[in-house]
Coordinates of C-alpha atoms in Angstrom, one line a residue:
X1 CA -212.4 -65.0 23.1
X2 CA -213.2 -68.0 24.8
X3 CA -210.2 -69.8 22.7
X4 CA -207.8 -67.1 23.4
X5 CA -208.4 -68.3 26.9
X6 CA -208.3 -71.8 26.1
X7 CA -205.0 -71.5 24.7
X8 CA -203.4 -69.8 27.7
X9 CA -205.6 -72.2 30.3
X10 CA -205.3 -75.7 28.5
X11 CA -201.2 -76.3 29.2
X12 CA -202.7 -75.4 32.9
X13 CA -205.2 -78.2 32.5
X14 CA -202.6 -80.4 31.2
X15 CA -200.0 -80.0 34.0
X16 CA -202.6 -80.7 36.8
X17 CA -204.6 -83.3 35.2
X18 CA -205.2 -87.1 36.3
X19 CA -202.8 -89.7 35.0
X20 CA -205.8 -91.6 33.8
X21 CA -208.4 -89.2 32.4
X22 CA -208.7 -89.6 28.5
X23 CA -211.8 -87.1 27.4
X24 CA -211.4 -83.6 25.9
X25 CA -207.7 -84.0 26.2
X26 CA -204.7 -83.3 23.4
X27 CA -203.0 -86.4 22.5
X28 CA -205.4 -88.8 24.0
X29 CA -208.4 -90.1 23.0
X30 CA -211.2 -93.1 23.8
X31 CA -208.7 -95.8 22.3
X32 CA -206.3 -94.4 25.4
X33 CA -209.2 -94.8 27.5
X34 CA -210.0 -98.4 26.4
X35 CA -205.9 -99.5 26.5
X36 CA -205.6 -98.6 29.8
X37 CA -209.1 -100.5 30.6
X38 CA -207.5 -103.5 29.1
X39 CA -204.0 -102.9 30.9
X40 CA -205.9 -102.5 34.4
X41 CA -208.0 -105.6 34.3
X42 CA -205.9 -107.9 31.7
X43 CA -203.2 -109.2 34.4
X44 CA -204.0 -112.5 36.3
X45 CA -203.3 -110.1 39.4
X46 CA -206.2 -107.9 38.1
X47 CA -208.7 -106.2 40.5
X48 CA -212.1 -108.5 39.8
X49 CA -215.1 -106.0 40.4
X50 CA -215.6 -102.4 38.5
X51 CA -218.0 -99.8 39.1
X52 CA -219.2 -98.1 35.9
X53 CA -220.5 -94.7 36.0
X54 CA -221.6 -91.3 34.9
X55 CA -222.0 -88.5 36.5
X56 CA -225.7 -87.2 35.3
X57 CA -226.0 -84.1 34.0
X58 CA -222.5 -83.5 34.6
X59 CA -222.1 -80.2 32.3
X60 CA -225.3 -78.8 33.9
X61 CA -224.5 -78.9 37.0
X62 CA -221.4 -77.6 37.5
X63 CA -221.2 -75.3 40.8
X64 CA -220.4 -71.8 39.7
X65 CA -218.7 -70.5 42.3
X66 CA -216.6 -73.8 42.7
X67 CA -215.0 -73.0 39.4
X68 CA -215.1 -69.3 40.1
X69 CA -212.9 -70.1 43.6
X70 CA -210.8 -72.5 41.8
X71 CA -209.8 -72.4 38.0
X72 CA -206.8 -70.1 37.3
X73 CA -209.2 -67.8 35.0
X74 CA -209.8 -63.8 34.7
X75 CA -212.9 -64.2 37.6
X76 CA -214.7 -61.2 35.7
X77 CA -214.1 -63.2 31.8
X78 CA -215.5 -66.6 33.7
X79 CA -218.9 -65.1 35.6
X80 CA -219.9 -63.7 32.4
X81 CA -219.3 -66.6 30.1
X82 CA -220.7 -69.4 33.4
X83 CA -223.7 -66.6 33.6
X84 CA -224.5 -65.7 29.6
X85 CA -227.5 -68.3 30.0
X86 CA -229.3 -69.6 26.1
X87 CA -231.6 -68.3 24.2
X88 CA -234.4 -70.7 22.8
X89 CA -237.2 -69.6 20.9
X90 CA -236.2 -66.0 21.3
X91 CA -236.5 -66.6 24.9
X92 CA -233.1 -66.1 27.6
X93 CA -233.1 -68.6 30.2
X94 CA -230.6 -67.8 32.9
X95 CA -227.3 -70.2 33.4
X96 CA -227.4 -70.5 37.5
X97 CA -224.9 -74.2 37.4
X98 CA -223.0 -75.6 34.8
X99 CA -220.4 -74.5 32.1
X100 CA -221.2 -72.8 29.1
X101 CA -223.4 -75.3 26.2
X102 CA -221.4 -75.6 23.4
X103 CA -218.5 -73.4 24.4
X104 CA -215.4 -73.9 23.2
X105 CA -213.1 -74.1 26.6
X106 CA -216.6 -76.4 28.4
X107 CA -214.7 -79.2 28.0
X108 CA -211.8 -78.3 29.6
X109 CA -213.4 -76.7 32.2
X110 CA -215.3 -79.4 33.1
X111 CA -212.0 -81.9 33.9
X112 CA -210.7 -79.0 35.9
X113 CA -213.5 -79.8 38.2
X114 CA -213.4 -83.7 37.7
X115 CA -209.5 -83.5 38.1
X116 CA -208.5 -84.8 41.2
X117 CA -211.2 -87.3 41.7
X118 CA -207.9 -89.8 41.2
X119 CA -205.8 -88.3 43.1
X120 CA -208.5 -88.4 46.3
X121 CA -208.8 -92.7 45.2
X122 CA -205.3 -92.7 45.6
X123 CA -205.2 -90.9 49.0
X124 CA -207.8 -94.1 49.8
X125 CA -205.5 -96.8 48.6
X126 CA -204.7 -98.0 52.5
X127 CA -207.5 -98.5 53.2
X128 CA -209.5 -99.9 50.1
X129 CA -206.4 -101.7 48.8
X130 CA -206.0 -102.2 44.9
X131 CA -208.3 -99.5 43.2
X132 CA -207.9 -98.1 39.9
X133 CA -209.5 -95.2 38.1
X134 CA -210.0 -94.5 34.6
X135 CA -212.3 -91.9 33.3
X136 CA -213.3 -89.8 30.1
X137 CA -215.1 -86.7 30.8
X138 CA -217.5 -88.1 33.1
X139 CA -218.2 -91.3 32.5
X140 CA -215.6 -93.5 34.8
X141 CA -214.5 -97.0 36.2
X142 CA -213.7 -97.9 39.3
X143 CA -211.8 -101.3 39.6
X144 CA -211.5 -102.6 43.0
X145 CA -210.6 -106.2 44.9
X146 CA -214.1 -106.8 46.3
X147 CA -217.4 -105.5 45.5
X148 CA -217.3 -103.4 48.5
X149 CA -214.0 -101.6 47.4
X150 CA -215.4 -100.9 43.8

């Protein structure tokens, strides 16, 4: 079910995503990612200073009721799959945050929420001056002038 939803959600994803965001995408992959590293910092007019990072436990800690307020999805179809929790050892362990472990449409999900994280750099731009972003999933750079912009 959860690809039948995929399919119908993912050209949604697509149309609304960041320029720069390479993971869990069609027609883009960690060799994007890595070009547009090397296109960013290569020129002799380069930002000097990155900030490299990852956003721990990413996955797990998804707000539910941010994606429930804000990704195009049957509301009813989403709380039950963001609320099936996991059985280990023949034991259910609620889901309270996060998107669903090993689900098929996680990924996707999961730059819905991170989508827009370039667009609000952007917005910033005045102020900070020359700042890039480049990210897969959630792991990210930010280039910047000084160390203070990164």
């Amino acid at each position: 079910m959860q690809a039948l939803y995929l399919l119908a959600l993912d050209p949604i994803a697509e149309t609304t995503a960041d320029p720069n965001s390479y993971g869990f995408r069609k027609n883009r992959s960690t060799a994007d990612a890595i070009e547009q590293c090397f296109n960013t910092l290569s020129a002799k007019a380069s930002a000097q200073w990155i900030l490299d990072a990852d956003i721990k436990g990413c996955f797990d800690n998804i707000s539910h009721q941010w994606m429930l307020e804000n990704i195009p999805l049957d509301k009813n179809i989403l709380r039950k799959w963001l609320k099936a929790g996991y059985l280990d050892k023949n034991t259910l362990y609620p889901t309270d945050d996060g998107t669903p472990q090993g689900g098929i449409i996680s990924p996707v999900l999961a730059n819905l929420v991170l989508d827009g994280l370039e667009k609000q750099l952007r917005t910033q731009k005045g102020k900070l001056g020359l700042v890039n972003l480049i990210r897969y999933a959630d792991d990210f750079i930010i280039t910047g002038r000084t160390r203070r912009t990164a």
